[in-house]
Amino acid sequence: MSRFWSPIVEKLVPYTPGEQPGQRTVIKLNTNENPYGPSPLALQAIQAATGEGLRLYPDPVASELRDAIAGSFSLDVDHIHAGNGSDEVLAQAFNAFFTGKDAVVFPDITYSFYRTYCELYSIQAEKIPLDSAFRCDPKNYRGPCGGVVIANPNAPTGIAMPLEGIVQILQQNPDVVVIVDEAYVDFGAESAASLVPDFENLLVVQTFSKSRSLAGLRVGFAIGQPHLIEALQRVKDSFNSYPLGRLSLAGAVAAWMDREWFDRTRHLVMADREKTVTALEEQGFDVLPSSANFLFASHEKVSAEKLLRDLRARGILVRHFARERIGNHLRISIGTSEECAALLAATASIIRE
Ligand SMILES: *Cc1c(COP(=O)(O)O)cnc(C)c1O
């Protein structure tokens, strides 16, 4: 606290990122990174982009990247906006579309950045409780509001909403923007991108951080009709015209084009996810049905806090949220097959004690 802070900064409760330990020996299952690494073609492209060219500013409108993404969705480039990670794209969208008059609605248990952006931009927020099985019922997203934000699959539950649910929410809220945050969609959920031509109020947000294993590059994007995309570009150009550097642009384009690496690695993650669910359930865990690259689980006998502590003592990091309703759950990212096996051996031994 300082007398120079604005009242907004004074009240901010910033998002708490997962730990990034310096030492390399830990098994890191706490921030939903993808264990298989970026496409080798992306790494080559990034290397090729280092050099004298860095003297020059990058393309402010990221044309090549937006073109590549648009092509995959059979859309024109004016339907795509790119940013420095999808967190930035989400922040720009809150700034562009949520006026602060009516409350923006999102589930009580979801990505906590939504609440933080509301605070940052002085937007009213209203949390709509998930049901007792942590499912999101589209029926509850009806009636006047300032906007809707749905993570699909949701985080940290991993539960996906079928596309009909998203359609229902869009239809029930024709006068406000509905943001669908698809950070984990490539691990088994259905993207709402196909709905963009039909819904002028839909903004789909995706990232290169999870399924393309480029969390360190910071690239995210939004898909929406041109009138929404133009608003995001206006916000971008009122803050930072060059959010994506030359290395990010080069790497992201190459990663996007390398469909083969993308498909192979995400299917490895999904296969290990299913095996890990079965094994955890055999150990007495209750595991929510996940369509993401992480599991959300609680144990019938051992508390999440003890598991967190004892796993850490064994060099395995997982994520715990000390929040209402989910204080006894752990969020466990899917690592390599070996890392999943190490996790299961560790949980088995902790439970046996
Ligand atoms: C990881 C994540 C993001 C942000 O990803 P970026 O790295 O900023 O692209 C956005 N939404 C959810 C739900 C996430 O889990």
Tab-separated table of C-alpha atoms and ligand atoms in Angstrom:
chain	number	residue	atom	x	y	z
A	1	MET	CA	0.000	0.000	0.000
A	2	SER	CA	1.159	3.471	-0.800
A	3	ARG	CA	-0.575	6.818	-0.850
A	4	PHE	CA	0.173	6.997	-4.576
A	5	TRP	CA	-2.006	4.005	-5.460
A	6	SER	CA	-5.371	4.495	-7.133
A	7	PRO	CA	-8.431	3.197	-5.249
A	8	ILE	CA	-8.784	0.461	-7.890
A	9	VAL	CA	-5.241	-0.807	-7.421
A	10	GLU	CA	-5.681	-0.683	-3.660
A	11	LYS	CA	-8.670	-3.034	-3.850
A	12	LEU	CA	-7.301	-5.359	-6.556
A	13	VAL	CA	-6.935	-9.032	-5.715
A	14	PRO	CA	-4.557	-10.096	-8.507
A	15	TYR	CA	-4.594	-13.559	-10.017
A	16	THR	CA	-2.090	-15.863	-8.309
A	17	PRO	CA	-0.121	-17.776	-10.939
A	18	GLY	CA	1.033	-21.309	-10.206
A	19	GLU	CA	4.566	-21.727	-8.922
A	20	GLN	CA	7.421	-21.852	-11.471
A	21	PRO	CA	10.256	-23.485	-9.541
A	22	GLY	CA	13.842	-22.794	-10.531
A	23	GLN	CA	15.051	-26.339	-10.012
A	24	ARG	CA	14.424	-28.792	-12.844
A	25	THR	CA	14.087	-31.953	-10.792
A	26	VAL	CA	10.462	-31.462	-9.747
A	27	ILE	CA	7.580	-33.041	-11.605
A	28	LYS	CA	5.499	-30.060	-12.478
A	29	LEU	CA	1.798	-30.859	-12.661
A	30	ASN	CA	0.570	-27.520	-11.300
A	31	THR	CA	0.047	-25.130	-14.225
A	32	ASN	CA	-1.408	-27.256	-17.029
A	33	GLU	CA	1.622	-26.966	-19.240
A	34	ASN	CA	1.930	-29.549	-21.994
A	35	PRO	CA	4.806	-31.981	-21.373
A	36	TYR	CA	5.554	-32.724	-25.021
A	37	GLY	CA	6.981	-29.347	-25.909
A	38	PRO	CA	6.403	-27.124	-28.909
A	39	SER	CA	6.449	-28.323	-32.498
A	40	PRO	CA	10.086	-28.672	-33.653
A	41	LEU	CA	9.094	-26.611	-36.686
A	42	ALA	CA	8.014	-23.798	-34.363
A	43	LEU	CA	11.368	-23.890	-32.590
A	44	GLN	CA	13.166	-23.744	-35.947
A	45	ALA	CA	11.049	-20.811	-37.033
A	46	ILE	CA	11.797	-18.946	-33.797
A	47	GLN	CA	15.520	-19.549	-34.254
A	48	ALA	CA	15.343	-18.381	-37.840
A	49	ALA	CA	13.631	-15.183	-36.666
A	50	THR	CA	16.439	-14.198	-34.300
A	51	GLY	CA	19.003	-11.815	-35.752
A	52	GLU	CA	19.213	-8.414	-37.357
A	53	GLY	CA	15.500	-8.401	-38.125
A	54	LEU	CA	14.741	-7.853	-34.441
A	55	ARG	CA	15.830	-4.251	-35.018
A	56	LEU	CA	12.445	-3.718	-36.639
A	57	TYR	CA	9.034	-3.611	-35.005
A	58	PRO	CA	6.865	-6.632	-35.729
A	59	ASP	CA	3.740	-6.596	-37.880
A	60	PRO	CA	1.266	-4.670	-35.684
A	61	VAL	CA	-1.742	-6.565	-37.039
A	62	ALA	CA	-0.165	-10.053	-37.062
A	63	SER	CA	-1.514	-10.657	-40.582
A	64	GLU	CA	0.288	-13.906	-41.308
A	65	LEU	CA	-0.763	-15.528	-38.047
A	66	ARG	CA	-4.350	-14.306	-38.256
A	67	ASP	CA	-4.523	-15.482	-41.885
A	68	ALA	CA	-3.332	-18.948	-40.940
A	69	ILE	CA	-5.827	-19.220	-38.075
A	70	ALA	CA	-8.704	-17.807	-40.128
A	71	GLY	CA	-8.048	-20.322	-42.908
A	72	SER	CA	-8.402	-23.262	-40.521
A	73	PHE	CA	-11.816	-22.054	-39.430
A	74	SER	CA	-12.910	-21.141	-43.002
A	75	LEU	CA	-13.226	-17.507	-41.948
A	76	ASP	CA	-11.723	-14.267	-43.232
A	77	VAL	CA	-8.799	-12.634	-41.472
A	78	ASP	CA	-11.074	-9.874	-40.112
A	79	HIS	CA	-12.655	-12.522	-37.845
A	80	ILE	CA	-9.413	-13.076	-35.887
A	81	HIS	CA	-7.663	-10.980	-33.247
A	82	ALA	CA	-4.283	-12.023	-31.801
A	83	GLY	CA	-2.732	-11.066	-28.487
A	84	ASN	CA	0.041	-11.682	-25.992
A	85	GLY	CA	-1.528	-14.805	-24.501
A	86	SER	CA	-5.254	-15.343	-24.205
A	87	ASP	CA	-5.153	-13.632	-20.809
A	88	GLU	CA	-4.409	-10.408	-22.643
A	89	VAL	CA	-7.123	-11.105	-25.234
A	90	LEU	CA	-9.626	-11.731	-22.417
A	91	ALA	CA	-8.612	-8.502	-20.688
A	92	GLN	CA	-9.072	-6.592	-23.945
A	93	ALA	CA	-12.506	-8.172	-24.408
A	94	PHE	CA	-13.646	-7.236	-20.891
A	95	ASN	CA	-12.449	-3.710	-21.585
A	96	ALA	CA	-14.160	-3.556	-24.988
A	97	PHE	CA	-17.556	-5.141	-24.286
A	98	PHE	CA	-18.446	-4.980	-20.609
A	99	THR	CA	-19.628	-1.511	-19.716
A	100	GLY	CA	-19.959	-1.821	-15.960
A	101	LYS	CA	-23.690	-0.995	-15.831
A	102	ASP	CA	-25.071	-4.538	-15.582
A	103	ALA	CA	-23.225	-7.390	-13.935
A	104	VAL	CA	-21.186	-9.747	-16.077
A	105	VAL	CA	-22.056	-13.325	-15.191
A	106	PHE	CA	-19.854	-16.409	-14.927
A	107	PRO	CA	-19.818	-19.579	-12.812
A	108	ASP	CA	-18.895	-19.423	-9.114
A	109	ILE	CA	-16.128	-21.899	-9.826
A	110	THR	CA	-14.152	-20.926	-12.888
A	111	TYR	CA	-10.960	-19.217	-14.019
A	112	SER	CA	-10.358	-16.584	-11.346
A	113	PHE	CA	-8.960	-14.067	-13.803
A	114	TYR	CA	-12.538	-13.157	-14.823
A	115	ARG	CA	-13.216	-11.709	-11.403
A	116	THR	CA	-9.860	-9.935	-11.442
A	117	TYR	CA	-10.567	-8.272	-14.799
A	118	CYS	CA	-13.940	-7.104	-13.494
A	119	GLU	CA	-12.187	-5.458	-10.558
A	120	LEU	CA	-9.523	-3.928	-12.768
A	121	TYR	CA	-12.097	-2.363	-15.085
A	122	SER	CA	-14.728	-1.623	-12.393
A	123	ILE	CA	-17.220	-4.048	-13.938
A	124	GLN	CA	-19.942	-5.559	-11.751
A	125	ALA	CA	-19.645	-9.338	-11.530
A	126	GLU	CA	-22.213	-11.946	-10.574
A	127	LYS	CA	-21.294	-15.557	-9.930
A	128	ILE	CA	-23.759	-18.258	-10.896
A	129	PRO	CA	-23.291	-21.454	-8.884
A	130	LEU	CA	-22.399	-24.667	-10.688
A	131	ASP	CA	-24.606	-27.567	-9.615
A	132	SER	CA	-23.536	-30.070	-6.958
A	133	ALA	CA	-21.689	-32.134	-9.584
A	134	PHE	CA	-19.863	-28.940	-10.717
A	135	ARG	CA	-21.863	-28.792	-13.945
A	136	CYS	CA	-22.853	-25.549	-15.600
A	137	ASP	CA	-26.567	-25.395	-16.473
A	138	PRO	CA	-27.245	-23.089	-19.456
A	139	LYS	CA	-30.756	-22.427	-18.095
A	140	ASN	CA	-29.191	-20.288	-15.362
A	141	TYR	CA	-27.762	-17.877	-17.931
A	142	ARG	CA	-30.943	-16.082	-18.809
A	143	GLY	CA	-32.125	-12.603	-18.021
A	144	PRO	CA	-30.567	-9.181	-18.015
A	145	CYS	CA	-26.804	-9.031	-17.560
A	146	GLY	CA	-23.834	-7.124	-18.894
A	147	GLY	CA	-22.218	-10.118	-20.547
A	148	VAL	CA	-21.454	-13.800	-20.083
A	149	VAL	CA	-18.121	-15.579	-19.713
A	150	ILE	CA	-17.926	-19.359	-19.973
A	151	ALA	CA	-14.727	-21.384	-19.918
A	152	ASN	CA	-15.336	-24.498	-22.006
A	153	PRO	CA	-14.034	-26.893	-20.807
A	154	ASN	CA	-14.311	-25.164	-17.474
A	155	ALA	CA	-11.288	-24.628	-15.247
A	156	PRO	CA	-10.405	-25.964	-12.762
A	157	THR	CA	-13.120	-28.625	-13.103
A	158	GLY	CA	-12.232	-29.821	-16.627
A	159	ILE	CA	-15.921	-30.380	-17.379
A	160	ALA	CA	-17.040	-29.510	-20.904
A	161	MET	CA	-20.406	-28.107	-21.921
A	162	PRO	CA	-21.923	-29.561	-25.100
A	163	LEU	CA	-22.261	-27.088	-27.958
A	164	GLU	CA	-26.076	-27.029	-27.570
A	165	GLY	CA	-25.534	-25.465	-24.151
A	166	ILE	CA	-23.413	-22.704	-25.649
A	167	VAL	CA	-26.059	-22.117	-28.342
A	168	GLN	CA	-28.720	-21.851	-25.649
A	169	ILE	CA	-26.688	-19.264	-23.724
A	170	LEU	CA	-26.092	-17.271	-26.922
A	171	GLN	CA	-29.809	-17.302	-27.739
A	172	GLN	CA	-30.796	-16.290	-24.212
A	173	ASN	CA	-28.404	-13.324	-24.270
A	174	PRO	CA	-28.734	-11.738	-27.718
A	175	ASP	CA	-27.928	-8.215	-26.532
A	176	VAL	CA	-24.627	-8.832	-24.768
A	177	VAL	CA	-21.323	-10.428	-25.718
A	178	VAL	CA	-20.840	-14.037	-24.687
A	179	ILE	CA	-17.154	-14.944	-24.308
A	180	VAL	CA	-16.307	-18.632	-24.596
A	181	ASP	CA	-12.793	-19.228	-23.246
A	182	GLU	CA	-11.546	-22.364	-24.994
A	183	ALA	CA	-8.074	-22.623	-23.449
A	184	TYR	CA	-8.459	-26.423	-23.202
A	185	VAL	CA	-10.847	-27.160	-26.067
A	186	ASP	CA	-8.325	-29.212	-28.074
A	187	PHE	CA	-8.244	-31.913	-25.404
A	188	GLY	CA	-11.700	-33.205	-26.173
A	189	ALA	CA	-14.388	-30.525	-26.186
A	190	GLU	CA	-16.293	-29.051	-29.097
A	191	SER	CA	-15.282	-25.564	-30.219
A	192	ALA	CA	-17.895	-22.844	-30.598
A	193	ALA	CA	-15.849	-21.353	-33.466
A	194	SER	CA	-18.271	-22.943	-35.949
A	195	LEU	CA	-21.056	-20.784	-34.449
A	196	VAL	CA	-19.305	-17.474	-35.130
A	197	PRO	CA	-21.030	-16.814	-38.502
A	198	ASP	CA	-24.442	-17.314	-36.860
A	199	PHE	CA	-24.039	-15.293	-33.657
A	200	GLU	CA	-23.043	-11.644	-33.710
A	201	ASN	CA	-22.590	-11.731	-29.908
A	202	LEU	CA	-20.112	-14.638	-29.740
A	203	LEU	CA	-16.412	-14.236	-29.020
A	204	VAL	CA	-14.354	-17.443	-28.846
A	205	VAL	CA	-10.922	-17.188	-27.209
A	206	GLN	CA	-8.143	-19.751	-27.647
A	207	THR	CA	-4.476	-20.028	-26.725
A	208	PHE	CA	-1.207	-21.574	-27.900
A	209	SER	CA	-0.205	-22.180	-24.267
A	210	LYS	CA	-1.828	-25.543	-23.612
A	211	SER	CA	-2.481	-27.763	-26.644
A	212	ARG	CA	0.425	-26.257	-28.617
A	213	SER	CA	2.767	-26.297	-25.653
A	214	LEU	CA	3.866	-22.688	-26.109
A	215	ALA	CA	2.999	-21.167	-22.727
A	216	GLY	CA	6.393	-19.444	-22.768
A	217	LEU	CA	5.746	-17.708	-26.090
A	218	ARG	CA	2.546	-15.909	-24.963
A	219	VAL	CA	0.169	-16.171	-27.909
A	220	GLY	CA	-3.615	-16.215	-27.783
A	221	PHE	CA	-6.392	-15.189	-30.133
A	222	ALA	CA	-10.077	-14.438	-30.435
A	223	ILE	CA	-12.542	-15.496	-33.113
A	224	GLY	CA	-15.627	-13.378	-33.697
A	225	GLN	CA	-17.514	-11.335	-36.236
A	226	PRO	CA	-15.608	-8.315	-37.603
A	227	HIS	CA	-17.516	-5.776	-35.493
A	228	LEU	CA	-16.238	-7.480	-32.317
A	229	ILE	CA	-12.725	-7.968	-33.676
A	230	GLU	CA	-12.513	-4.292	-34.611
A	231	ALA	CA	-13.319	-3.338	-31.013
A	232	LEU	CA	-10.495	-5.561	-29.754
A	233	GLN	CA	-8.078	-3.995	-32.245
A	234	ARG	CA	-9.103	-0.542	-31.035
A	235	VAL	CA	-8.381	-1.508	-27.425
A	236	LYS	CA	-5.057	-3.076	-28.450
A	237	ASP	CA	-4.003	0.033	-30.352
A	238	SER	CA	-4.889	2.177	-27.360
A	239	PHE	CA	-2.502	0.265	-25.123
A	240	ASN	CA	0.242	-1.541	-27.070
A	241	SER	CA	0.281	-1.742	-30.858
A	242	TYR	CA	2.825	-4.575	-30.908
A	243	PRO	CA	1.757	-7.165	-28.326
A	244	LEU	CA	3.273	-10.013	-30.356
A	245	GLY	CA	6.981	-9.843	-31.061
A	246	ARG	CA	8.703	-11.219	-34.134
A	247	LEU	CA	9.731	-14.430	-32.371
A	248	SER	CA	6.192	-15.042	-31.116
A	249	LEU	CA	4.688	-14.454	-34.529
A	250	ALA	CA	7.187	-16.727	-36.280
A	251	GLY	CA	6.777	-19.521	-33.718
A	252	ALA	CA	3.007	-19.291	-33.591
A	253	VAL	CA	2.581	-19.448	-37.375
A	254	ALA	CA	4.823	-22.514	-37.626
A	255	ALA	CA	3.118	-24.197	-34.670
A	256	TRP	CA	-0.280	-23.550	-36.183
A	257	MET	CA	0.755	-25.119	-39.505
A	258	ASP	CA	2.234	-28.225	-37.855
A	259	ARG	CA	-1.037	-30.072	-37.533
A	260	GLU	CA	0.712	-33.424	-37.214
A	261	TRP	CA	2.658	-32.531	-34.032
A	262	PHE	CA	-0.424	-30.893	-32.576
A	263	ASP	CA	-2.604	-33.966	-33.136
A	264	ARG	CA	-0.020	-36.476	-32.007
A	265	THR	CA	0.825	-34.733	-28.732
A	266	ARG	CA	-2.718	-33.843	-27.713
A	267	HIS	CA	-3.792	-37.446	-28.269
A	268	LEU	CA	-0.923	-38.649	-26.069
A	269	VAL	CA	-2.170	-36.312	-23.330
A	270	MET	CA	-5.760	-37.504	-23.699
A	271	ALA	CA	-4.725	-41.178	-23.580
A	272	ASP	CA	-2.696	-40.651	-20.388
A	273	ARG	CA	-5.558	-38.664	-18.902
A	274	GLU	CA	-7.924	-41.621	-19.266
A	275	LYS	CA	-5.405	-44.064	-17.766
A	276	THR	CA	-4.696	-41.710	-14.871
A	277	VAL	CA	-8.412	-41.264	-14.121
A	278	THR	CA	-8.913	-45.018	-13.880
A	279	ALA	CA	-5.880	-45.471	-11.638
A	280	LEU	CA	-6.826	-42.581	-9.329
A	281	GLU	CA	-10.365	-43.925	-8.988
A	282	GLU	CA	-8.938	-47.299	-7.983
A	283	GLN	CA	-7.045	-45.460	-5.235
A	284	GLY	CA	-10.274	-43.979	-3.858
A	285	PHE	CA	-10.220	-40.623	-5.608
A	286	ASP	CA	-13.329	-38.958	-6.937
A	287	VAL	CA	-12.322	-37.505	-10.309
A	288	LEU	CA	-14.526	-35.144	-12.290
A	289	PRO	CA	-15.031	-36.065	-15.965
A	290	SER	CA	-12.278	-34.097	-17.696
A	291	SER	CA	-12.121	-32.854	-21.280
A	292	ALA	CA	-8.936	-30.914	-20.516
A	293	ASN	CA	-5.251	-31.661	-19.909
A	294	PHE	CA	-5.783	-31.792	-16.165
A	295	LEU	CA	-7.881	-33.627	-13.592
A	296	PHE	CA	-9.835	-32.214	-10.674
A	297	ALA	CA	-9.942	-34.770	-7.896
A	298	SER	CA	-10.577	-35.263	-4.210
A	299	HIS	CA	-9.897	-38.278	-2.018
A	300	GLU	CA	-12.421	-39.934	0.275
A	301	LYS	CA	-9.959	-40.243	3.194
A	302	VAL	CA	-6.961	-37.958	2.705
A	303	SER	CA	-7.378	-34.183	2.594
A	304	ALA	CA	-6.251	-32.158	-0.393
A	305	GLU	CA	-3.920	-30.130	1.820
A	306	LYS	CA	-2.144	-33.233	3.059
A	307	LEU	CA	-1.874	-34.645	-0.446
A	308	LEU	CA	-0.524	-31.315	-1.697
A	309	ARG	CA	2.107	-31.203	1.052
A	310	ASP	CA	3.152	-34.848	0.809
A	311	LEU	CA	3.324	-34.753	-2.983
A	312	ARG	CA	5.506	-31.656	-2.789
A	313	ALA	CA	7.798	-33.468	-0.326
A	314	ARG	CA	8.151	-36.141	-3.018
A	315	GLY	CA	9.001	-33.536	-5.651
A	316	ILE	CA	5.598	-33.396	-7.338
A	317	LEU	CA	3.768	-30.081	-7.674
A	318	VAL	CA	-0.005	-29.972	-8.129
A	319	ARG	CA	-2.439	-27.081	-7.673
A	320	HIS	CA	-4.758	-26.444	-4.742
A	321	PHE	CA	-7.280	-23.614	-4.506
A	322	ALA	CA	-8.190	-22.672	-0.935
A	323	ARG	CA	-11.668	-21.614	-1.978
A	324	GLU	CA	-15.206	-22.428	-0.968
A	325	ARG	CA	-16.610	-25.673	-2.425
A	326	ILE	CA	-13.270	-26.808	-3.869
A	327	GLY	CA	-10.935	-26.609	-0.867
A	328	ASN	CA	-10.655	-30.399	-0.749
A	329	HIS	CA	-9.844	-30.813	-4.443
A	330	LEU	CA	-6.543	-30.874	-6.282
A	331	ARG	CA	-5.985	-29.898	-9.863
A	332	ILE	CA	-3.460	-32.224	-11.436
A	333	SER	CA	-2.014	-31.530	-14.886
A	334	ILE	CA	-1.418	-34.480	-17.186
A	335	GLY	CA	2.337	-34.876	-17.707
A	336	THR	CA	4.241	-37.487	-19.676
A	337	SER	CA	3.345	-41.150	-19.127
A	338	GLU	CA	6.337	-41.417	-16.744
A	339	GLU	CA	5.225	-38.354	-14.787
A	340	CYS	CA	1.681	-39.731	-14.488
A	341	ALA	CA	3.127	-43.036	-13.238
A	342	ALA	CA	5.269	-41.180	-10.678
A	343	LEU	CA	2.216	-39.264	-9.500
A	344	LEU	CA	0.203	-42.460	-9.080
A	345	ALA	CA	3.022	-44.170	-7.168
A	346	ALA	CA	3.268	-41.151	-4.872
A	347	THR	CA	-0.476	-40.862	-4.198
A	348	ALA	CA	-0.643	-44.624	-3.540
A	349	SER	CA	2.122	-44.383	-0.958
A	350	ILE	CA	0.654	-41.293	0.726
A	351	ILE	CA	-2.739	-42.964	1.010
A	352	ARG	CA	-1.217	-46.173	2.401
A	353	GLU	CA	0.553	-44.314	5.247
B	1	LIG	C1	-4.301	-21.083	-19.205
B	1	LIG	C2	-5.604	-20.387	-19.335
B	1	LIG	C3	-5.749	-19.175	-20.024
B	1	LIG	C4	-4.602	-18.284	-20.407
B	1	LIG	O1	-3.715	-18.723	-21.197
B	1	LIG	P1	-2.591	-17.807	-21.836
B	1	LIG	O2	-1.346	-18.510	-21.470
B	1	LIG	O3	-2.668	-16.423	-21.291
B	1	LIG	O4	-2.918	-17.855	-23.271
B	1	LIG	C5	-7.006	-18.655	-20.225
B	1	LIG	N1	-8.091	-19.246	-19.725
B	1	LIG	C6	-8.004	-20.374	-19.019
B	1	LIG	C7	-9.241	-20.991	-18.490
B	1	LIG	C8	-6.760	-20.967	-18.790
B	1	LIG	O5	-6.672	-22.048	-18.033
